[in-house]
Coordinates of C-alpha atoms and ligand atoms in Angstrom, one line a residue:
X1 CA 10.2 21.7 24.9
X2 CA 11.2 19.6 27.9
X3 CA 11.5 15.9 27.5
X4 CA 11.2 15.3 23.8
X5 CA 13.7 12.5 24.4
X6 CA 16.6 11.7 22.1
X7 CA 18.9 9.0 20.8
X8 CA 21.2 7.7 23.5
X9 CA 24.2 7.6 21.2
X10 CA 25.6 8.3 17.8
X11 CA 25.4 4.7 16.9
X12 CA 21.7 4.6 18.0
X13 CA 20.9 7.4 15.7
X14 CA 22.8 5.9 12.8
X15 CA 21.0 2.6 13.3
X16 CA 17.6 4.2 13.5
X17 CA 18.2 6.4 10.5
X18 CA 19.6 3.6 8.5
X19 CA 16.6 1.6 9.6
X20 CA 14.4 4.3 8.2
X21 CA 16.3 4.3 4.9
X22 CA 16.6 0.6 4.5
X23 CA 13.1 -0.7 3.7
X24 CA 10.8 -1.9 1.0
X25 CA 12.5 0.7 -1.1
X26 CA 15.7 -1.3 -1.1
X27 CA 14.5 -4.8 -1.1
X28 CA 11.3 -4.5 -3.1
X29 CA 11.6 -1.2 -5.1
X30 CA 15.3 -1.2 -6.0
X31 CA 15.5 -4.6 -7.7
X32 CA 12.3 -4.0 -9.7
X33 CA 13.4 -0.5 -10.8
X34 CA 16.7 -2.0 -11.9
X35 CA 14.8 -4.7 -13.8
X36 CA 12.5 -2.2 -15.4
X37 CA 15.3 0.3 -16.1
X38 CA 17.4 -2.2 -18.1
X39 CA 19.7 -3.4 -15.4
X40 CA 23.1 -1.9 -14.6
X41 CA 22.6 1.4 -16.5
X42 CA 20.0 2.2 -13.9
X43 CA 22.4 1.3 -11.1
X44 CA 25.0 3.8 -12.4
X45 CA 22.6 6.7 -12.6
X46 CA 21.2 5.8 -9.2
X47 CA 24.6 5.8 -7.5
X48 CA 25.5 9.2 -8.9
X49 CA 22.3 10.6 -7.6
X50 CA 22.8 9.1 -4.1
X51 CA 26.2 10.6 -3.6
X52 CA 26.1 13.9 -5.5
X53 CA 22.6 15.0 -4.8
X54 CA 21.2 13.1 -1.9
X55 CA 24.1 13.1 0.5
X56 CA 24.2 16.9 0.8
X57 CA 20.5 17.1 1.2
X58 CA 20.6 14.5 3.9
X59 CA 23.3 16.4 5.8
X60 CA 21.2 19.6 5.5
X61 CA 18.1 17.9 6.8
X62 CA 19.9 16.5 9.8
X63 CA 21.5 19.9 10.5
X64 CA 18.1 21.7 10.3
X65 CA 16.6 19.1 12.7
X66 CA 19.5 19.2 15.2
X67 CA 19.7 23.0 15.2
X68 CA 16.0 23.5 16.0
X69 CA 15.2 20.3 17.9
X70 CA 11.8 20.4 16.3
X71 CA 9.6 18.7 13.7
X72 CA 9.7 19.9 10.1
X73 CA 6.9 22.4 10.4
X74 CA 8.3 23.9 13.7
X75 CA 11.9 23.8 12.4
X76 CA 11.4 26.3 9.6
X77 CA 9.4 28.6 11.9
X78 CA 12.1 28.4 14.6
X79 CA 14.8 29.4 12.1
X80 CA 12.8 32.6 11.6
X81 CA 11.1 31.8 8.3
X82 CA 7.4 31.3 9.0
X83 CA 6.5 31.1 5.3
X84 CA 8.9 28.3 4.7
X85 CA 7.0 26.1 7.1
X86 CA 4.9 25.2 4.1
X87 CA 7.8 23.0 3.1
X88 CA 7.3 21.3 6.5
X89 CA 3.6 20.9 5.8
X90 CA 4.3 19.4 2.4
X91 CA 6.7 16.9 4.0
X92 CA 4.1 16.0 6.6
X93 CA 1.5 15.5 3.8
X94 CA 4.0 13.4 1.8
X95 CA 4.9 11.3 4.8
X96 CA 1.3 10.6 5.6
X97 CA 0.6 9.5 1.9
X98 CA 3.7 7.3 1.8
X99 CA 2.9 5.6 5.1
X100 CA -0.7 5.0 4.0
X101 CA 0.4 2.9 1.0
X102 CA 3.6 1.6 2.5
X103 CA 1.7 0.0 5.3
X104 CA -0.3 -2.0 2.8
X105 CA 2.8 -3.4 1.1
X106 CA 4.3 -4.1 4.5
X107 CA 1.1 -6.0 5.2
X108 CA 1.7 -8.1 2.1
X109 CA 5.2 -8.8 3.3
X110 CA 4.0 -9.8 6.7
X111 CA 1.2 -11.9 5.2
X112 CA 3.8 -13.7 3.0
X113 CA 5.8 -14.5 6.1
X114 CA 2.8 -16.3 7.5
X115 CA 2.0 -18.0 4.2
X116 CA 5.6 -19.3 3.9
X117 CA 5.4 -20.6 7.4
X118 CA 2.4 -22.5 6.3
X119 CA 4.2 -23.8 3.3
X120 CA 1.9 -22.1 0.8
X121 CA 4.3 -21.6 -2.1
X122 CA 1.6 -21.2 -4.6
X123 CA 1.0 -17.8 -3.3
X124 CA 3.5 -16.5 -5.9
X125 CA 1.2 -17.4 -8.7
X126 CA -1.8 -16.2 -6.7
X127 CA -0.3 -12.9 -5.9
X128 CA -3.2 -10.9 -7.5
X129 CA -5.9 -12.9 -5.7
X130 CA -3.9 -12.3 -2.5
X131 CA -3.7 -8.5 -2.9
X132 CA -7.3 -8.3 -3.8
X133 CA -8.3 -10.1 -0.6
X134 CA -9.3 -7.1 1.4
X135 CA -10.1 -9.0 4.6
X136 CA -6.8 -10.8 4.7
X137 CA -4.5 -8.0 3.6
X138 CA -6.5 -5.5 5.7
X139 CA -5.9 -7.7 8.7
X140 CA -2.1 -8.0 8.1
X141 CA -1.9 -4.2 7.5
X142 CA -3.7 -3.6 10.8
X143 CA -1.2 -5.8 12.7
X144 CA 1.6 -3.9 11.0
X145 CA 0.2 -0.4 11.8
X146 CA -0.4 -1.6 15.3
X147 CA 3.3 -2.7 15.7
X148 CA 4.5 0.5 14.2
X149 CA 2.4 2.6 16.6
X150 CA 3.5 0.5 19.6
X151 CA 7.2 1.1 18.9
X152 CA 6.7 4.9 18.3
X153 CA 4.6 5.2 21.4
X154 CA 7.6 4.0 23.5
X155 CA 9.6 7.1 22.4
X156 CA 12.9 7.7 20.8
X157 CA 15.6 5.8 22.8
X158 CA 13.2 3.3 24.4
X159 CA 11.2 2.5 21.3
X160 CA 12.7 3.6 17.9
X161 CA 16.3 3.1 18.8
X162 CA 15.8 -0.1 20.7
X163 CA 13.8 -1.7 17.8
X164 CA 16.4 -0.6 15.3
X165 CA 19.3 -2.0 17.3
X166 CA 17.6 -5.4 17.2
X167 CA 16.1 -5.4 13.8
X168 CA 18.9 -4.0 11.7
X169 CA 21.7 -6.5 12.6
X170 CA 19.2 -9.4 12.2
X171 CA 18.2 -8.0 8.8
X172 CA 21.8 -7.8 7.6
X173 CA 22.5 -11.3 8.7
X174 CA 19.4 -12.7 6.9
X175 CA 20.1 -10.9 3.7
X176 CA 23.8 -11.9 3.6
X177 CA 22.8 -15.6 4.1
X178 CA 20.2 -15.5 1.4
X179 CA 22.6 -13.8 -1.0
X180 CA 25.2 -16.4 -0.4
X181 CA 22.6 -19.1 -1.1
X182 CA 21.4 -17.3 -4.3
X183 CA 25.0 -17.6 -5.7
X184 CA 24.9 -21.3 -5.4
X185 CA 21.9 -21.6 -7.8
X186 CA 22.1 -22.5 -11.5
X187 CA 22.4 -19.5 -13.8
X188 CA 23.3 -17.2 -10.9
X189 CA 26.0 -15.7 -13.1
X190 CA 23.5 -14.6 -15.8
X191 CA 21.5 -12.8 -13.2
X192 CA 24.6 -11.0 -11.9
X193 CA 25.5 -10.0 -15.4
X194 CA 22.1 -8.6 -16.1
X195 CA 22.5 -6.6 -12.9
X196 CA 26.0 -5.4 -13.2
X197 CA 27.0 -4.9 -16.9
X198 CA 25.5 -1.6 -18.0
X199 CA 23.8 -1.0 -21.4
X200 CA 23.8 2.7 -21.6
X201 CA 21.4 2.7 -24.5
X202 CA 18.7 1.8 -22.0
X203 CA 19.1 5.1 -20.2
X204 CA 16.0 7.0 -21.2
X205 CA 14.4 9.9 -19.4
X206 CA 11.9 7.8 -17.4
X207 CA 14.9 5.7 -16.2
X208 CA 16.5 8.9 -15.0
X209 CA 13.5 10.2 -13.1
X210 CA 12.7 6.8 -11.7
X211 CA 16.3 6.6 -10.4
X212 CA 15.9 10.0 -8.8
X213 CA 12.6 9.2 -7.1
X214 CA 14.0 5.9 -6.0
X215 CA 17.1 7.6 -4.5
X216 CA 15.1 10.1 -2.6
X217 CA 12.6 7.5 -1.4
X218 CA 15.2 5.0 -0.5
X219 CA 17.2 7.5 1.6
X220 CA 14.0 8.8 3.3
X221 CA 14.8 12.3 2.0
X222 CA 12.8 15.3 1.0
X223 CA 9.9 15.0 3.5
X224 CA 11.6 15.8 6.8
X225 CA 12.0 12.3 8.2
X226 CA 15.6 13.2 8.7
X227 CA 14.8 16.7 10.0
X228 CA 12.7 14.8 12.6
X229 CA 15.3 12.2 13.5
X230 CA 18.0 15.0 13.4
X231 CA 16.0 16.8 16.1
X232 CA 16.9 13.9 18.5
X233 CA 20.6 14.0 17.7
X234 CA 23.2 15.1 20.2
X235 CA 25.2 18.3 19.6
X236 CA 28.5 16.4 19.8
X237 CA 27.7 14.0 17.0
X238 CA 29.3 14.3 13.7
X239 CA 26.6 14.8 11.1
X240 CA 28.8 14.3 8.1
X241 CA 30.1 10.9 9.1
X242 CA 26.6 9.9 10.3
X243 CA 25.1 10.8 7.0
X244 CA 27.8 9.1 5.0
X245 CA 27.3 5.9 7.0
X246 CA 23.5 6.0 6.6
X247 CA 23.9 6.5 2.8
X248 CA 26.5 3.7 2.5
X249 CA 24.4 1.3 4.5
X250 CA 21.3 2.1 2.5
X251 CA 23.1 1.9 -0.9
X252 CA 25.0 -1.2 0.2
X253 CA 21.9 -3.1 1.3
X254 CA 20.0 -2.1 -1.9
X255 CA 23.0 -3.3 -3.9
X256 CA 23.1 -6.6 -2.0
X257 CA 19.3 -7.0 -2.5
X258 CA 20.0 -6.9 -6.2
X259 CA 22.8 -9.5 -5.9
X260 CA 20.3 -11.7 -4.2
X261 CA 17.3 -11.1 -6.4
X262 CA 18.7 -11.4 -9.9
X263 CA 20.3 -14.8 -9.4
X264 CA 16.9 -15.9 -8.1
X265 CA 15.2 -14.6 -11.3
X266 CA 17.9 -16.1 -13.5
X267 CA 17.4 -19.4 -11.8
X268 CA 13.7 -19.4 -12.3
X269 CA 13.9 -18.3 -15.9
X270 CA 16.8 -20.6 -16.8
X271 CA 19.0 -17.6 -17.5
X272 CA 16.7 -15.8 -19.9
X273 CA 15.8 -13.1 -17.4
X274 CA 12.4 -12.8 -19.0
X275 CA 10.1 -10.9 -16.9
X276 CA 12.8 -9.3 -14.8
X277 CA 11.2 -6.0 -15.5
X278 CA 7.7 -7.1 -14.6
X279 CA 7.4 -4.5 -11.9
X280 CA 6.1 -4.2 -8.4
X281 CA 5.2 -7.8 -8.0
X282 CA 8.7 -9.1 -8.7
X283 CA 9.6 -10.0 -5.2
X284 CA 6.1 -11.4 -4.4
X285 CA 5.6 -13.4 -7.6
X286 CA 9.1 -14.7 -8.3
X287 CA 10.5 -15.7 -4.9
X288 CA 7.9 -18.2 -3.6
X289 CA 8.7 -20.4 -6.6
X290 CA 12.4 -20.3 -5.8
X291 CA 11.7 -21.2 -2.2
X292 CA 9.5 -24.1 -3.3
X293 CA 12.3 -25.5 -5.4
X294 CA 14.4 -25.9 -2.2
X295 CA 12.1 -28.6 -0.9
X296 CA 9.5 -28.3 1.8
X297 CA 11.6 -28.0 4.9
X298 CA 14.4 -25.7 3.6
X299 CA 11.8 -23.8 1.5
X300 CA 9.7 -23.0 4.6
X301 CA 12.8 -21.9 6.6
X302 CA 14.4 -19.7 3.9
X303 CA 11.0 -18.4 2.6
X304 CA 9.7 -17.4 5.9
X305 CA 13.1 -15.9 6.9
X306 CA 13.1 -13.8 3.7
X307 CA 9.7 -12.3 4.3
X308 CA 10.5 -11.8 7.9
X309 CA 13.5 -9.8 6.8
X310 CA 11.2 -7.8 4.5
X311 CA 8.8 -7.1 7.3
X312 CA 11.6 -6.0 9.7
X313 CA 13.0 -3.7 7.1
X314 CA 9.6 -2.2 6.5
X315 CA 9.0 -1.8 10.2
X316 CA 12.0 0.4 10.9
X317 CA 10.8 2.6 8.0
X318 CA 7.1 2.8 8.9
X319 CA 8.3 3.8 12.4
X320 CA 10.2 6.8 11.0
X321 CA 7.3 7.7 8.7
X322 CA 4.9 7.7 11.7
X323 CA 7.3 9.7 13.8
X324 CA 7.2 12.7 11.5
X325 CA 3.5 13.6 12.0
X326 CA 3.6 12.4 15.6
X327 CA 6.5 14.8 16.4
X328 CA 4.5 17.6 14.7
X329 CA 1.4 16.9 16.8
X330 CA 3.5 16.6 20.0
X331 CA 5.6 19.8 19.4
X332 CA 3.1 22.1 17.8
X333 CA -0.1 21.0 19.5
X334 CA 1.2 19.9 22.8
X335 CA -0.5 16.5 22.7
X336 CA 0.9 13.6 24.8
X337 CA 3.1 11.3 22.7
X338 CA 1.1 8.2 23.3
X339 CA -2.2 9.9 22.5
X340 CA -0.7 11.5 19.4
X341 CA 0.6 8.2 18.2
X342 CA -2.7 6.3 18.2
X343 CA -4.6 9.2 16.8
X344 CA -2.3 9.7 13.8
X345 CA -1.9 5.9 13.2
X346 CA -5.6 5.4 13.0
X347 CA -6.0 8.4 10.7
X348 CA -3.2 7.2 8.3
X349 CA -4.6 3.7 8.3
X350 CA -8.0 5.1 7.1
X351 CA -6.2 7.2 4.4
X352 CA -4.6 3.9 3.3
X353 CA -7.9 2.2 2.5
X354 CA -8.0 3.3 -1.2
X355 CA -4.5 1.8 -1.6
X356 CA -5.7 -1.4 0.0
X357 CA -8.5 -1.5 -2.5
X358 CA -6.5 -0.5 -5.5
X359 CA -4.8 -3.9 -6.2
X360 CA -7.8 -5.6 -7.6
X361 CA -10.4 -5.4 -4.9
X362 CA -12.2 -2.4 -6.4
X363 CA -12.4 -1.4 -10.0
X364 CA -12.7 2.2 -9.2
X365 CA -9.5 2.4 -7.2
X366 CA -7.7 -0.2 -9.3
X367 CA -8.1 2.0 -12.5
X368 CA -8.2 5.3 -10.7
X369 CA -6.7 7.7 -13.2
X370 CA -5.5 7.8 -16.8
X371 CA -2.7 10.3 -17.3
X372 CA -2.7 12.5 -20.4
X373 CA -1.2 10.6 -23.3
X374 CA -1.2 7.3 -21.4
X375 CA -2.7 4.1 -22.8
X376 CA -4.0 2.5 -19.7
X377 CA -5.2 3.6 -16.3
X378 CA -3.1 3.8 -13.2
X379 CA -4.2 2.3 -9.9
X380 CA -4.5 4.5 -6.8
X381 CA -1.5 3.1 -5.0
X382 CA 0.8 3.7 -8.0
X383 CA -0.7 7.1 -8.4
X384 CA 0.1 7.9 -4.8
X385 CA 3.7 6.7 -5.4
X386 CA 4.1 8.8 -8.5
X387 CA 2.9 11.9 -6.6
X388 CA 4.8 11.3 -3.4
X389 CA 8.0 9.5 -4.3
X390 CA 8.8 10.7 -7.8
X391 CA 7.4 14.3 -7.6
X392 CA 7.1 15.6 -4.0
X393 CA 10.3 14.1 -2.6
X394 CA 12.6 15.7 -5.2
X395 CA 10.6 18.9 -4.9
X396 CA 11.1 18.8 -1.2
X397 CA 14.8 18.2 -1.7
X398 CA 14.9 21.2 -4.1
X399 CA 13.1 23.5 -1.6
X400 CA 15.2 22.3 1.4
X401 CA 18.4 23.1 -0.5
X402 CA 17.1 26.6 -1.6
X403 CA 16.0 27.2 2.0
X404 CA 19.4 26.2 3.5
X405 CA 21.5 28.1 1.0
X406 CA 19.5 31.3 0.6
X407 CA 17.0 31.8 3.5
X408 CA 18.7 30.2 6.5
X409 CA 22.0 31.0 4.8
X410 CA 25.0 28.8 4.1
X411 CA 27.2 30.0 6.9
X412 CA 24.6 29.0 9.5
X413 CA 24.4 25.6 7.9
X414 CA 28.1 25.2 7.9
X415 CA 28.2 26.4 11.5
X416 CA 25.7 23.8 12.6
X417 CA 27.6 21.0 10.8
X418 CA 30.8 22.1 12.4
X419 CA 29.4 21.3 15.9
X420 CA 30.7 17.9 16.8
X421 CA 33.0 18.1 13.7
X422 CA 35.7 20.8 14.4
X423 CA 37.7 20.3 11.3
X424 CA 34.7 20.7 9.0
X425 CA 34.8 24.4 8.4
X426 CA 37.1 25.2 5.5
X427 CA 37.5 21.6 4.5
X428 CA 37.0 20.2 1.0
X429 CA 33.8 18.5 2.1
X430 CA 32.5 21.8 3.4
X431 CA 33.2 23.3 0.0
X432 CA 31.5 20.4 -1.8
X433 CA 28.4 20.7 0.4
X434 CA 28.3 24.5 -0.1
X435 CA 28.4 24.1 -3.9
X436 CA 26.0 21.2 -3.9
X437 CA 23.4 22.9 -1.8
X438 CA 23.6 26.3 -3.5
X439 CA 23.9 25.2 -7.1
X440 CA 23.9 21.5 -8.1
X441 CA 21.0 20.4 -6.0
X442 CA 18.6 23.3 -6.8
X443 CA 19.5 23.2 -10.5
X444 CA 19.2 19.5 -11.1
X445 CA 16.4 18.8 -8.7
X446 CA 14.3 21.7 -9.9
X447 CA 14.8 20.8 -13.6
X448 CA 14.1 17.1 -13.0
X449 CA 11.0 17.9 -10.9
X450 CA 9.5 19.9 -13.8
X451 CA 10.4 17.4 -16.4
X452 CA 9.1 14.5 -14.3
X453 CA 5.8 16.1 -13.7
X454 CA 5.4 17.0 -17.4
X455 CA 6.4 13.6 -18.6
X456 CA 4.7 11.4 -15.9
X457 CA 1.3 13.1 -15.7
X458 CA 1.0 15.0 -19.0
X459 CA 2.8 12.8 -21.4
X460 CA 5.0 15.7 -22.5
X461 CA 8.6 14.5 -23.0
X462 CA 11.0 17.3 -23.6
X463 CA 14.1 15.1 -23.6
X464 CA 14.7 11.3 -23.9
Ligands
LIG501 N1 13.4 4.8 2.9 C1 12.3 3.9 3.0 C2 12.5 2.7 2.1 O1 13.3 2.6 1.3 C3 11.0 4.5 2.8 C4 10.8 5.9 3.4 C5 10.6 7.0 2.7 C6 10.9 6.0 4.8 C7 10.5 8.3 3.2 C8 10.8 7.3 5.4 C9 10.6 8.4 4.6 O2 11.7 1.8 2.2

């Protein structure tokens, strides 16, 4: 196991893990889930999930990784539970699926950056012809996967950590400037109101499971990304404060993304907020129009900055997604890192072709499946998201909690967390994590997983 590399400092790890967490999920997914889920009511449910369910799972993932210094498959084996490595394989599968479609959306973001530079503001209205242009989007997606693979091939401290240290601060600077600008627009207040004043009658069961899937996805949990990153963390680092900082950064940036987006939407709709729930395209259809209204010079600057921001955020996430299968191939099959990176990247790119074709280019992939009880067909990319984000990630979180509490055993978990955090054992936080991992997470995640699958794929709603 010589020379796996590792993060050079605690800050380096936090930046990289926050970079993994902050991504399209925050800037693209979160605002549109909020829009579709009726605004602030969704935000409340989301926050509860992040801190009560997700934070303990995150701490557990990092602890498993650091204890074993291995990829998710190897980690379960190393802890003496060979059968549990199936959870690792599931995570690997999930990560591959997520990266396969994520890279396509990242390709859109990067493509929009170029289009904004060229002053093509009409792209917002032409979103669907853009996404169905396989050559163009395929080209951008290729560049994106190439950049991801390049960073991962440079290793942990020289590639992943270095990239995060440059990209994360830039990203925060850009998003804060854009949010400040959004507040100066007409009707900004109506947008903020829609975003922040909850209407609890809007909380239906789909809102709840979307919030859960979104929380897991946004925090990069349930598939072993943080087991993998945890495997590069030093024994003296404090896992609890690291995890808390990662969660706060992620939630904070998603929150700010909403503060930026909804004033934009309000401005464009003259305060009616019509179409705020229009779905996945929100960021791609709405924003170019806003940028256009700034005039050609300012529009090009702000517009291209925004999509550059989106591309950077996506890049630190695709890097972590690629690192999971790469770590597996390096640890378990003793393949050289650089070779493993390119092999896995090409494979995942190919697996992403159906997602590339599922936004208008091919009828087959664009109306791939009709769920039981559904009125219309679901495209392949959305299907992949429903399977991976909304179902497999919470299932992964459920299994990881059960594993840590009952197979690996709680005292071992607590022992590992106490390394680098002497006062942890016996503290209130330790008690909370203990209860969360043994009861709250398994009970809620298990129940929601079953209800989600029944409702999403089979049209059977037991509650809501
Ligand atoms: N958290 C990332 C985002 O919000 C996506 C991601 C999911 C990354 C799972 C790694 C693992 O965009």
